[in-house]
Coordinates of C-alpha atoms in Angstrom, one line a residue:
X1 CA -34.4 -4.1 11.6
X2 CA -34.1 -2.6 15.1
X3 CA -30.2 -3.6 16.0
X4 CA -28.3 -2.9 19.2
X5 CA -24.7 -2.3 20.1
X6 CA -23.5 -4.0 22.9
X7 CA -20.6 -3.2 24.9
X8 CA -18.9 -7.0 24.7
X9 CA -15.5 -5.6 25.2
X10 CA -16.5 -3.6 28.0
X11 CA -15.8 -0.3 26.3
X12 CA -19.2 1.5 27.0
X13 CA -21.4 0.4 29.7
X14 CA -24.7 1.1 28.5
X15 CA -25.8 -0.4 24.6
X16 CA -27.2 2.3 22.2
X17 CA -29.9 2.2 19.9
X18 CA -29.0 1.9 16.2
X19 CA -32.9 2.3 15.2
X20 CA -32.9 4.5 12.5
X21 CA -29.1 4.4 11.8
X22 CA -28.2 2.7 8.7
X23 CA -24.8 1.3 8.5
X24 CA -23.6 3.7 6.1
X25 CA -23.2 6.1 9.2
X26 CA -20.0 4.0 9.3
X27 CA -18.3 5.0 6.7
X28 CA -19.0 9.0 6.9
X29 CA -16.9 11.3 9.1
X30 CA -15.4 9.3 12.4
X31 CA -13.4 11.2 15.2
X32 CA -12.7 10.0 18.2
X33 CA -14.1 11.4 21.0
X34 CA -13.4 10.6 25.0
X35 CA -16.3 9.2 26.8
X36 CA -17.2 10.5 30.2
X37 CA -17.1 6.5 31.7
X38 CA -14.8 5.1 29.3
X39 CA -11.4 5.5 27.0
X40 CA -11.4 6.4 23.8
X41 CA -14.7 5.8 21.6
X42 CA -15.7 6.4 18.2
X43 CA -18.3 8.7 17.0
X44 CA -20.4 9.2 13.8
X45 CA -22.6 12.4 14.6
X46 CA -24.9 12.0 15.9
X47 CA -24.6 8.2 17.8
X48 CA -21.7 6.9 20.0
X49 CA -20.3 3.5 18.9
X50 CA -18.1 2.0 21.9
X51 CA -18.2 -1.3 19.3
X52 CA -18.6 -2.5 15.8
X53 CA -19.8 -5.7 16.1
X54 CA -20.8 -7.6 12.7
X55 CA -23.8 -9.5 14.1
X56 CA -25.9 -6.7 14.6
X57 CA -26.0 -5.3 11.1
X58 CA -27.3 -6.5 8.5
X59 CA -25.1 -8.5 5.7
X60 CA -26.9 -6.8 3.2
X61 CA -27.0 -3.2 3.8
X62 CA -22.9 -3.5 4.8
X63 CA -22.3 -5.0 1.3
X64 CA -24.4 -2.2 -0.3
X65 CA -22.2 0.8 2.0
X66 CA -19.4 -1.1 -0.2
X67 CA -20.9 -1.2 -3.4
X68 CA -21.8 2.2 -3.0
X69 CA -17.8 3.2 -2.5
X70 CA -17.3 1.4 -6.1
X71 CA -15.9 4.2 -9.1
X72 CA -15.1 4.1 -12.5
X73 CA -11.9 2.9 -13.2
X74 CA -9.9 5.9 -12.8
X75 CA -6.5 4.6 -14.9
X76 CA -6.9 3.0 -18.2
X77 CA -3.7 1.4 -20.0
X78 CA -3.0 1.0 -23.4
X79 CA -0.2 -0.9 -24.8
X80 CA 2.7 -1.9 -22.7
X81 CA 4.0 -0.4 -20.1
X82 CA 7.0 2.3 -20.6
X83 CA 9.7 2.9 -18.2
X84 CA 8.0 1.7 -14.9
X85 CA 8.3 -2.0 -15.5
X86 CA 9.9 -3.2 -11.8
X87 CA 8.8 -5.4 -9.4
X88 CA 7.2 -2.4 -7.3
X89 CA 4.6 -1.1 -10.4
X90 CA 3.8 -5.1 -10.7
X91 CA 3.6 -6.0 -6.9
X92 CA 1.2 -3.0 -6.8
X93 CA -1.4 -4.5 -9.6
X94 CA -1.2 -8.0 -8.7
X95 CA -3.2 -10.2 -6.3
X96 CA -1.2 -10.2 -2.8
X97 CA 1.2 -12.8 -2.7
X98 CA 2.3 -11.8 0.4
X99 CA -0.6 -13.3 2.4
X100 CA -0.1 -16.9 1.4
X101 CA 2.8 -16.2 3.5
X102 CA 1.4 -14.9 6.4
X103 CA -1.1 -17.0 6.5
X104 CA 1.1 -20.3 6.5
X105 CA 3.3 -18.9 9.6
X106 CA 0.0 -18.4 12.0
X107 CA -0.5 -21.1 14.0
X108 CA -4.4 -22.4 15.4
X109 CA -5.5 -19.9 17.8
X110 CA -8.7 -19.6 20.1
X111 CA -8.9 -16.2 19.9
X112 CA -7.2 -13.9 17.4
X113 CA -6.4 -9.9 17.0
X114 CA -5.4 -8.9 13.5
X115 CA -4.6 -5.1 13.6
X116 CA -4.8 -3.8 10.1
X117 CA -7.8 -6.3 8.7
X118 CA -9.0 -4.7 5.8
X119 CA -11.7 -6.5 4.2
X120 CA -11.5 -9.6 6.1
X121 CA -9.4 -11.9 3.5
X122 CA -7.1 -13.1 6.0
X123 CA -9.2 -13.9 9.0
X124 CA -11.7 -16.3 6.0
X125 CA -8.3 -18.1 4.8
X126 CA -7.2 -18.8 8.8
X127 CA -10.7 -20.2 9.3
X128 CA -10.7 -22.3 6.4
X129 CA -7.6 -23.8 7.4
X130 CA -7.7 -24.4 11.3
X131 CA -11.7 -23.9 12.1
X132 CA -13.7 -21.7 14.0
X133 CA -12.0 -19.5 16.5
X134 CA -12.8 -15.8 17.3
X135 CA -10.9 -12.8 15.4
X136 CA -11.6 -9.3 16.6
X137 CA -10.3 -7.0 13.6
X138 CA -9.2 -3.4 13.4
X139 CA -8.9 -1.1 11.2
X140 CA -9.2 2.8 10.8
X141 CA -11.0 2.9 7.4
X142 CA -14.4 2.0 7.7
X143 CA -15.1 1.5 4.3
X144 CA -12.9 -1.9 4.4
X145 CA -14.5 -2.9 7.6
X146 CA -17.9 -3.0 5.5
X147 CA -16.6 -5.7 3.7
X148 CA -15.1 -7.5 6.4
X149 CA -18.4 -8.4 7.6
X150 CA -18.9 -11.5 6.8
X151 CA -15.6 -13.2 8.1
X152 CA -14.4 -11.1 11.3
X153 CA -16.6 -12.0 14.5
X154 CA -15.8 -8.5 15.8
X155 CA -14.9 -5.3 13.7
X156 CA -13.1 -2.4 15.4
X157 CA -12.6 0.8 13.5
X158 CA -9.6 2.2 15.3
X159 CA -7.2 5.3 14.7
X160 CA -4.1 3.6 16.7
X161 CA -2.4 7.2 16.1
X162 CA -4.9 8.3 18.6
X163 CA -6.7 5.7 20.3
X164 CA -4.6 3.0 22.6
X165 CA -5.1 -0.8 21.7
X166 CA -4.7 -2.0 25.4
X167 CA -8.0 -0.4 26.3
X168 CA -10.1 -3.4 24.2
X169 CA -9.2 -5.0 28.0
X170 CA -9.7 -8.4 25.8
X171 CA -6.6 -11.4 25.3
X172 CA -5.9 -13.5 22.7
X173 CA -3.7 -16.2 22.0
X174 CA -2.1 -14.9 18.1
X175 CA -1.9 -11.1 17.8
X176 CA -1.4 -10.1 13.5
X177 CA 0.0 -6.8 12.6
X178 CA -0.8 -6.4 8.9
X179 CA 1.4 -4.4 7.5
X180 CA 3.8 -2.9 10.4
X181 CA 5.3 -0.3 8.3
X182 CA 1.6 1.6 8.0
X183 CA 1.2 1.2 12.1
X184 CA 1.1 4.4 13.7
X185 CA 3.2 5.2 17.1
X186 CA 4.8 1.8 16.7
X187 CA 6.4 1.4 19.7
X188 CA 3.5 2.6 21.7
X189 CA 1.2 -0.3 20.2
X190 CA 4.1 -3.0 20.3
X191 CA 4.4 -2.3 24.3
X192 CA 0.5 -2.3 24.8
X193 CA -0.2 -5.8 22.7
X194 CA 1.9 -7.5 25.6
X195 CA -1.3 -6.7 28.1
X196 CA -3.3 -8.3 25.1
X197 CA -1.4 -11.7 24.8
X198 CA -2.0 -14.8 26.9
X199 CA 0.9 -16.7 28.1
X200 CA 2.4 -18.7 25.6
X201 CA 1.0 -17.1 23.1
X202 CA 2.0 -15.4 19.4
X203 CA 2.7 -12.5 17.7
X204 CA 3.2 -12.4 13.3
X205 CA 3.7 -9.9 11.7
X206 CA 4.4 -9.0 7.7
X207 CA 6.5 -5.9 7.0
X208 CA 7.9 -4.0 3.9
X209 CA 11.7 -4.2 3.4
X210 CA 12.4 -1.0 2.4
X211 CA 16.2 -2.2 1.5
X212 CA 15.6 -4.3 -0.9
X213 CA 16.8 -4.5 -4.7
X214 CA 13.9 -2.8 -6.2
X215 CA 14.3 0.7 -3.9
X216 CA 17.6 0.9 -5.4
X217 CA 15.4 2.3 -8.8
X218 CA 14.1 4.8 -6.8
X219 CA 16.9 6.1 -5.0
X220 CA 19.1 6.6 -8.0
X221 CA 15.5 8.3 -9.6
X222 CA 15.7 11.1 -6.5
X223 CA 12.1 9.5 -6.1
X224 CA 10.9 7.6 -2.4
X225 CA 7.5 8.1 -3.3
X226 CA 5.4 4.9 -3.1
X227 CA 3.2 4.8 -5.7
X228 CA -0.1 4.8 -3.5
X229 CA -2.7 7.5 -4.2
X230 CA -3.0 9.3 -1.0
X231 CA -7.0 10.1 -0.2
X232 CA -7.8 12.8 1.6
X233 CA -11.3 11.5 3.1
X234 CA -10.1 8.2 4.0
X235 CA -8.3 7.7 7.9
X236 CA -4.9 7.0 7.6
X237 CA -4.6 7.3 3.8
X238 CA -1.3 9.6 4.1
X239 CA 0.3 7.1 6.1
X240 CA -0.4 4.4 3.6
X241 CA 1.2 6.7 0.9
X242 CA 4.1 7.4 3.0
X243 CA 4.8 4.2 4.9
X244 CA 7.8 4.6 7.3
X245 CA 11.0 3.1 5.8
X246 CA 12.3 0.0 7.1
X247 CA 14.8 -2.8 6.5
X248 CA 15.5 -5.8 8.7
X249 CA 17.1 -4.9 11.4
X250 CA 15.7 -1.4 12.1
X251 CA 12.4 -3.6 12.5
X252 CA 14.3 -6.2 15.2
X253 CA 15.5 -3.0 17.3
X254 CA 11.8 -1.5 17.4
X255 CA 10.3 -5.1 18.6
X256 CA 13.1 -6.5 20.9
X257 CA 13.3 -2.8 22.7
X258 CA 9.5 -3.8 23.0
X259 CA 10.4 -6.9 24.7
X260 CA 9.2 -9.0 21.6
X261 CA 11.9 -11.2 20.3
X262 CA 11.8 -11.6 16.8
X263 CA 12.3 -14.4 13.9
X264 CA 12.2 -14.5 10.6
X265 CA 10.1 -17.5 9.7
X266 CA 9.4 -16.6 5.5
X267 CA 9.3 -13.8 3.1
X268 CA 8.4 -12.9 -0.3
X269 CA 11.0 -12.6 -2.6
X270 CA 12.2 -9.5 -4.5
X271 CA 13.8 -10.0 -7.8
X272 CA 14.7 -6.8 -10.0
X273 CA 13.6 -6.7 -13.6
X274 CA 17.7 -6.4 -14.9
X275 CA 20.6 -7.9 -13.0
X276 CA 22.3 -5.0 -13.2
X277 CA 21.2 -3.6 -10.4
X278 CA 22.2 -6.6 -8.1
X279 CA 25.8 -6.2 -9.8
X280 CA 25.6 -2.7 -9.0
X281 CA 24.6 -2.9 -5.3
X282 CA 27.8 -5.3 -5.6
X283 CA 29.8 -2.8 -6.9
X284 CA 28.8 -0.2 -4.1
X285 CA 28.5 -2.7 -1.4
X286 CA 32.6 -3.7 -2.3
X287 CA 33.4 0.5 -2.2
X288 CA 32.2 1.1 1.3
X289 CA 33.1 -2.3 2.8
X290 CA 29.9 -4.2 3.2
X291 CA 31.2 -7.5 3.1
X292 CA 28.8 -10.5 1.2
X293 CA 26.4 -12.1 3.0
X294 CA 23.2 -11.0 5.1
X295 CA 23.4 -8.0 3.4
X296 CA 22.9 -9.9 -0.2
X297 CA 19.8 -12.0 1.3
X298 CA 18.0 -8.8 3.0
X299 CA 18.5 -7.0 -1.3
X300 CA 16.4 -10.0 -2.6
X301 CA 13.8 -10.0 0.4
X302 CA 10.3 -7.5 -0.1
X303 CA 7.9 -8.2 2.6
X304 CA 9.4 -10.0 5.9
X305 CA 7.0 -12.7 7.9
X306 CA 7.9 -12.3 11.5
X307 CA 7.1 -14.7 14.6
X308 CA 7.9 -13.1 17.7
X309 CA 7.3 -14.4 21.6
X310 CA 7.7 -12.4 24.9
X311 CA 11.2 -14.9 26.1
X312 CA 12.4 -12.5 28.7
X313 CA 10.0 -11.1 32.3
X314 CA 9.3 -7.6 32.4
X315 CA 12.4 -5.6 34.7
X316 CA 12.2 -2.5 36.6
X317 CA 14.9 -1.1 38.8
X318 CA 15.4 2.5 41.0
X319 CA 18.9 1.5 40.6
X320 CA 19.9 2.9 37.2
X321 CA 23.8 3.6 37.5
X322 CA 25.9 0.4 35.4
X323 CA 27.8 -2.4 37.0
X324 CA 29.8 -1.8 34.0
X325 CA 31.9 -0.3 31.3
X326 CA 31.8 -1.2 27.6
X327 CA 34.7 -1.6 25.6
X328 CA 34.2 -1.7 21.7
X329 CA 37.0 -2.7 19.3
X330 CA 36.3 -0.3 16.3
X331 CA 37.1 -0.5 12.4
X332 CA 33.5 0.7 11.2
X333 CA 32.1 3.7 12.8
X334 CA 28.7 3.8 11.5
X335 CA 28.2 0.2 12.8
X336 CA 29.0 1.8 16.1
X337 CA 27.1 4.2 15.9
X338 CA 23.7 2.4 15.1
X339 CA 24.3 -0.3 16.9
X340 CA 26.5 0.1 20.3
X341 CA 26.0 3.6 20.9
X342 CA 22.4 3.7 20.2
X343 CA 21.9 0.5 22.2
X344 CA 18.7 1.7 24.6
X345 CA 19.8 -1.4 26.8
X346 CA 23.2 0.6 27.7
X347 CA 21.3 4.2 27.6
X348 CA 19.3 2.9 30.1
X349 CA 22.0 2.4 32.9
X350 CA 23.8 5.3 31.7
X351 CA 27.1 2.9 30.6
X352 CA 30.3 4.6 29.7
X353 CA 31.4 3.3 26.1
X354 CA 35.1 3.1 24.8
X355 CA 35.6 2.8 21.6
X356 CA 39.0 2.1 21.0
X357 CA 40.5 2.4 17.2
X358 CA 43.4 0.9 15.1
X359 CA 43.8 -2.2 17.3
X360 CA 45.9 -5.1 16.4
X361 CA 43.5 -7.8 18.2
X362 CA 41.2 -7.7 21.0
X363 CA 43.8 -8.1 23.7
X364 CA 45.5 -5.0 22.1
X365 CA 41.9 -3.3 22.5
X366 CA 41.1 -4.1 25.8
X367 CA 44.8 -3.5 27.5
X368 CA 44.3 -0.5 25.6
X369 CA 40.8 0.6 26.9
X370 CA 41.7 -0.3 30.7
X371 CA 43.0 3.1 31.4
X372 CA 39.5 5.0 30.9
X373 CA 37.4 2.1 32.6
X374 CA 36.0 2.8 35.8
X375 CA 33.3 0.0 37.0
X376 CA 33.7 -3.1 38.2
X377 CA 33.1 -5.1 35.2
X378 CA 34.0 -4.7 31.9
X379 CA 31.2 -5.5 28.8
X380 CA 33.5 -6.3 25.5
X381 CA 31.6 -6.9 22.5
X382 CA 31.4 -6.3 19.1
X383 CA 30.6 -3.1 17.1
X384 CA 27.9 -4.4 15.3
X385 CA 25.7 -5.7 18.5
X386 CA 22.6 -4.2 19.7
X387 CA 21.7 -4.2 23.0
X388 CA 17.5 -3.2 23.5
X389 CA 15.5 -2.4 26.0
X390 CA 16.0 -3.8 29.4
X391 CA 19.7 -5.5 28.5
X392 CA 21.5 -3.4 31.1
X393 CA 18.7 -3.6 33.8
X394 CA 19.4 -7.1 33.7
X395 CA 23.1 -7.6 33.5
X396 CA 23.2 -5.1 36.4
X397 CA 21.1 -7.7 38.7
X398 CA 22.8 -10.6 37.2
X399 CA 26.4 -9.2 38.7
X400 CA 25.2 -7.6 41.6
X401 CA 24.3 -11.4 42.7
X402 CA 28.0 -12.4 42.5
X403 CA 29.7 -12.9 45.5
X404 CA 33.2 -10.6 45.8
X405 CA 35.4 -13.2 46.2
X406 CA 34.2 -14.8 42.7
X407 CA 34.7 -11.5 40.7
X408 CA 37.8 -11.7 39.4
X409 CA 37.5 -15.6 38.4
X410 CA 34.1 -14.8 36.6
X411 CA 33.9 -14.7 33.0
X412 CA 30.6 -14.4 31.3
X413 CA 29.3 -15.3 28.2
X414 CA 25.8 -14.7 26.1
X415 CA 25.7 -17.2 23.3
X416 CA 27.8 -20.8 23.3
X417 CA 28.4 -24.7 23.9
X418 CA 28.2 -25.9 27.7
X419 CA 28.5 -28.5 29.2
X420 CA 24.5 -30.9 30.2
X421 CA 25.0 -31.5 33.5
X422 CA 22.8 -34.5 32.8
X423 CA 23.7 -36.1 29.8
X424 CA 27.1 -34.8 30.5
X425 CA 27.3 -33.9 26.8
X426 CA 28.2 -30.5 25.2
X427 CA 25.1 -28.4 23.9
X428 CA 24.5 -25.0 22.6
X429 CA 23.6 -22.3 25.2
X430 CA 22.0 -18.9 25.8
X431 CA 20.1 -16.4 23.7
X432 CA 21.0 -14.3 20.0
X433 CA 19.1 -12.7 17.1
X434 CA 21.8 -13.5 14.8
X435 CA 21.0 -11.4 11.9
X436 CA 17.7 -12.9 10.6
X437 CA 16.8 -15.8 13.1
X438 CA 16.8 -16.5 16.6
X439 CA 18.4 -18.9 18.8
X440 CA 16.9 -19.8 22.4
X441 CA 19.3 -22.4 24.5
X442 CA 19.2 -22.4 28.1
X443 CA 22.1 -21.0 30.3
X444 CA 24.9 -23.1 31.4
X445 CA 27.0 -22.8 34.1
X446 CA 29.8 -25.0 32.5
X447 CA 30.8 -23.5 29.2
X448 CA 33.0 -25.2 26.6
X449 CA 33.0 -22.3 24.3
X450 CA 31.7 -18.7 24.0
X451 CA 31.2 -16.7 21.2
X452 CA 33.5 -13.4 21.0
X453 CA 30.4 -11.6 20.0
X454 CA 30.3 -10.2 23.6
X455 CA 31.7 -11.2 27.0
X456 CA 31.9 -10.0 30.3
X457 CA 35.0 -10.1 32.9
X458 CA 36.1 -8.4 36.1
X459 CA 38.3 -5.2 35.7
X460 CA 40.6 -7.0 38.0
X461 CA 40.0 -10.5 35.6
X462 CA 42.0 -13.5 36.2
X463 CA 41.6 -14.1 32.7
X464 CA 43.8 -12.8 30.0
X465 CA 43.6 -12.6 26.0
X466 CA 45.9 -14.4 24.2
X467 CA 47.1 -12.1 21.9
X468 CA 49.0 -15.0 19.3
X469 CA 45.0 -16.2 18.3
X470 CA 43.8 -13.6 16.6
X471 CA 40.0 -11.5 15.7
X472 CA 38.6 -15.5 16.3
X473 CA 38.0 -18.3 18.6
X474 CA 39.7 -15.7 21.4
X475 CA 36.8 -16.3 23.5
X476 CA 36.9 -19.9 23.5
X477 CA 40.7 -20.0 23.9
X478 CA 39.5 -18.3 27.3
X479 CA 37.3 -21.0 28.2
X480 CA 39.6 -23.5 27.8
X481 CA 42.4 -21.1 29.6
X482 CA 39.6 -20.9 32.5
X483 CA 39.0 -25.0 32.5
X484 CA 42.8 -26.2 32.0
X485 CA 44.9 -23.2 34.0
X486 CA 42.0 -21.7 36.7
X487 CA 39.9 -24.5 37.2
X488 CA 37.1 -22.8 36.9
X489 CA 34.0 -23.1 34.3
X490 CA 32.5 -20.1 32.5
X491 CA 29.2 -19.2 32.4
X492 CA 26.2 -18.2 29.7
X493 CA 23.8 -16.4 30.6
X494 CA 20.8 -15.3 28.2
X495 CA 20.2 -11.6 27.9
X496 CA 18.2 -10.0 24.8
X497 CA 21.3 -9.2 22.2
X498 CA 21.4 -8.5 18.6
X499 CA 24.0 -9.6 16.4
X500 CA 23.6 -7.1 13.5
X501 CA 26.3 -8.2 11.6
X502 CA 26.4 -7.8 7.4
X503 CA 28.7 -10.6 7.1
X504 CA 27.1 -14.3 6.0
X505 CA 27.7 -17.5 7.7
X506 CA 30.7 -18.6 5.8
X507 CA 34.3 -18.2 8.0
X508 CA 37.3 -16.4 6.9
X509 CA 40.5 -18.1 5.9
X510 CA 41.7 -16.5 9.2
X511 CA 39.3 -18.7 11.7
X512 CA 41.3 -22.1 9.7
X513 CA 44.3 -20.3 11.2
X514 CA 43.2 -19.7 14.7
X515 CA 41.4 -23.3 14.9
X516 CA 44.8 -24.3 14.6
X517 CA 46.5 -22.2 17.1
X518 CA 44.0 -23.3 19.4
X519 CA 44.3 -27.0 18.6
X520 CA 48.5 -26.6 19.0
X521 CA 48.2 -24.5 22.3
X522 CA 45.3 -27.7 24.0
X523 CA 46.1 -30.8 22.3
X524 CA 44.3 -33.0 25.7
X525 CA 41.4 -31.6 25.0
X526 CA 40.7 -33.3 22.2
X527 CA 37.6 -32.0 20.0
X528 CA 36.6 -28.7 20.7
X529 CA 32.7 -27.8 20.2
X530 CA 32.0 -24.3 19.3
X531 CA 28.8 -23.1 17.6
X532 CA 30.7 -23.0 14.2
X533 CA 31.2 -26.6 14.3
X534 CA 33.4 -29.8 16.3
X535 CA 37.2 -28.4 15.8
X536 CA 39.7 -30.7 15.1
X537 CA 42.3 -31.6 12.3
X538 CA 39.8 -32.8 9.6
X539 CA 37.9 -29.5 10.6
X540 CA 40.7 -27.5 9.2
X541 CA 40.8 -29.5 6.3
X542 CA 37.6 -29.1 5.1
X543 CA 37.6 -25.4 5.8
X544 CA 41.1 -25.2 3.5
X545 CA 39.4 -27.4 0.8
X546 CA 36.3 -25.0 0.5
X547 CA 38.8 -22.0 0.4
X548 CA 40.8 -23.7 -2.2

């Protein structure tokens, strides 16, 4: 059958003859090569393929380049197995749970990009399920895109570690990564999908947890290695052996400083084979001061399915010197260090960090810090916050807009209860990645209450810690400080922030006793709204009962 392969994506300009090219060319030998009209194309000596496009081949002879690929078994077991019986040696022999999964968080989509489509299972699944829509596939093995044939509209066979995705000059309205740990140059081809993705539209993604129970065999074994056979004629077979390691938040940091803001929407579970090894990641969790909580829910999690959207616009500035300072109260320096100080958001204004140590509360931290702050504004926030890409561009325009004569009455928060200037009814407000899940409020101008997960004030503030309320609720005891004594509301404002704390979502003995500091020092207010709850009297109460 004489076939023809059309440039549809505009990646070549003229079609080439396939006459007397067999699909097996395929699978033999592909480079990449750079076209003297065009980007990056892929060869099989001796024709130029600008496109892979499944309706100009024949079913038949793709199925038969598969067949063709089949061996012998080349592992034959006898007996049970010895030693190796964890979730890892199962999860490797078992059908994949994980796409069940992914396939339940994509939503109906028009047009669909899957980057990492193997043989098609996904794409005949999301079909089934929602109807026809076009899904353009890619993947750099060949051999899988054979047998992708029959469900994937257009097949791609792409080395991402060389090629760039953003030249397919296409969009689509649901972008897949299958499998982000295997993706090469990450951060390269999580900035170039955003050129690929119509407004409104949605990127999922499933991706190893590389900290969870099961990886806890290997690293007391003195063994990382995966357990995939590494094969030397097959395009990114190394990288599949030797997938980059991961956990949660590592994978947050990559796509928010990508300007995609994550969620976790499901995951597969990872249960170890004895118990013992949760009660030992206990034990060492307790001796290095990893409290229980996120922590405990990221050991029992293997593959994470991730929604994320572009929230915030695109910022550029010539201006790159801070607004700001940053003062960070410290007890744990290595949640400094990966979080605070390798913040690309504060990098990227060149912001001055103090870290200040041993402090008694946060008033004790920031009198303490004034001395070596120089800006006009002062960033105080928590050692276990990350602040990505594009964070400091933005607060610098956000307080360049305010007026002089409001600085020193202006206190800023990112995530909190304000005030509906509507309904005239308290709400939450502004934007967090707290740990696994994100919240998206708009701004108010009115705040109630402000998390004490970051805030901003004037060097020069008006406002003042209260140095009686302890490590919580300070930051609301400031709002209500700013209402009752300034006459003056605070503001949130959402910026991309993550909260990377290891704590859970149960409060400390000590937020029962600052709840009632707080309720002593403004009894006319009444009920106070924070994000934690409606404090008041039978608050407390319940909070003493569960500690009990």
């Amino acid at each position: 059958m004489h076939a023809m392969l059309s440039s549809k994506c505009g990646l070549c300009e003229s079609a080439i003859s396939a006459k007397e090219q067999t699909p097996k060319k395929i699978v033999q030998k592909w480079s990449f090569v750079q076209h003297r009209k065009g980007p990056w194309l892929l060869r099989s000596d001796p024709t130029l393929y600008p496109l892979i496009e499944t309706n100009h081949f024949q079913h038949d002879a793709l199925m038969n380049t598969a067949n063709e690929m089949s061996l012998a078994p080349a592992l034959i077991v006898v007996g049970e197995a010895v030693g190796a019986r964890n979730a890892d040696h199962m999860a490797r022999h078992a059908p994949d749970p994980v796409r069940a999964r992914l396939l339940n968080a994509l939503p109906a989509a028009q047009r669909v990009l899957e980057l990492g489509c193997g043989s098609g299972e996904l794409a005949q699944m999301h079909k089934a399920r929602h109807g026809a829509c076009h899904w353009t596939g890619v993947d750099a093995r060949p051999e899988r895109l054979a047998l992708a044939s029959e469900h994937i509209d257009t097949l791609l066979c792409l080395d991402l570690s060389q090629a760039r995705i953003h030249l397919l000059r296409s969009r689509f309205d649901l972008i897949v990564i299958n499998g982000l740990e295997h993706l090469p140059k990450p951060d390269v081809v999580l900035a170039d999908l955003q050129d690929l993705l119509e407004e409104g539209g949605t990127l999922v993604l499933r991706a190893e947890n590389h900290a969870r129970l099961s990886m806890i065999n290997r690293i007391i074994e003195a063994d990382l290695s995966s357990g995939t056979a590494a094969d030397p004629d097959s395009i990114g077979s190394l990288d599949r052996a030797h997938p980059r390691l991961q956990s949660h938040a590592s994978i947050y940091k990559l796509l928010m400083d990508a300007q995609w803001m994550p969620t976790l929407v499901d995951n597969e579970p990872d249960t170890p084979q004895d118990e013992r090894v949760a009660q030992a990641a206990h034990y060492i969790a307790d001796a290095i001061g990893v409290q229980a909580g996120c922590a405990d829910l990221v050991h029992r999690i293997r593959h994470f399915i991730i929604r994320a959207q572009r929230i915030f616009e695109p910022i550029q500035s010539s201006d790159n010197t801070a607004l700001f300072d940053v003062v960070v109260p410290t007890t744990n320096e290595q949640q400094l260090r990966v979080n605070v100080e390798q913040s690309p958001g504060l990098a990227e204004v060149n912001a001055r960090i103090v870290s200040y140590r041993g402090a008694k509360n946060p008033a004790h931290a920031l009198d303490g810090s004034m001395a070596h702050v120089l800006r006009d504004w002062v960033l105080l926030c928590h050692q276990d916050v990350y602040f990505p890409k594009g964070f400091g561009l933005r607060l610098n325009k956000l307080l360049a807009a305010i007026p002089p004569q409001e600085r020193r009455q202006t206190l800023l928060g990112f995530i909190g209860v304000g005030v509906n200037r509507e309904t005239q009814q308290p709400e939450p407000a502004g934007f967090i990645l707290d740990r696994l899940h994100r919240v998206v409020h708009a701004s108010s101008d009115a705040a109630l209450s402000i998390d004490e997960l970051a805030i901003v004030v004037a060097r020069d503030s008006i406002h003042k810690i209260d140095p009686n309320i302890g490590w919580h609720l300070w930051a609301t005891d400031l709002c209500l400080s700013a209402i009752s004594e300034h006459r003056v509301f605070p503001k949130i404002v959402s910026l991309p922030l993550f909260h990377n704390s290891h704590t859970g979502w149960s409060l400390p003995a000590a937020f029962s006793d600052s709840t009632e500091y707080l309720l002593r020092k403004f009894p006319h207010f009444g009920d106070i709204h924070t994000l934690c709850g409606v404090l008041n009297a039978d608050f407390v109460t319940r909070q003493r009962s569960l500690k009990a």
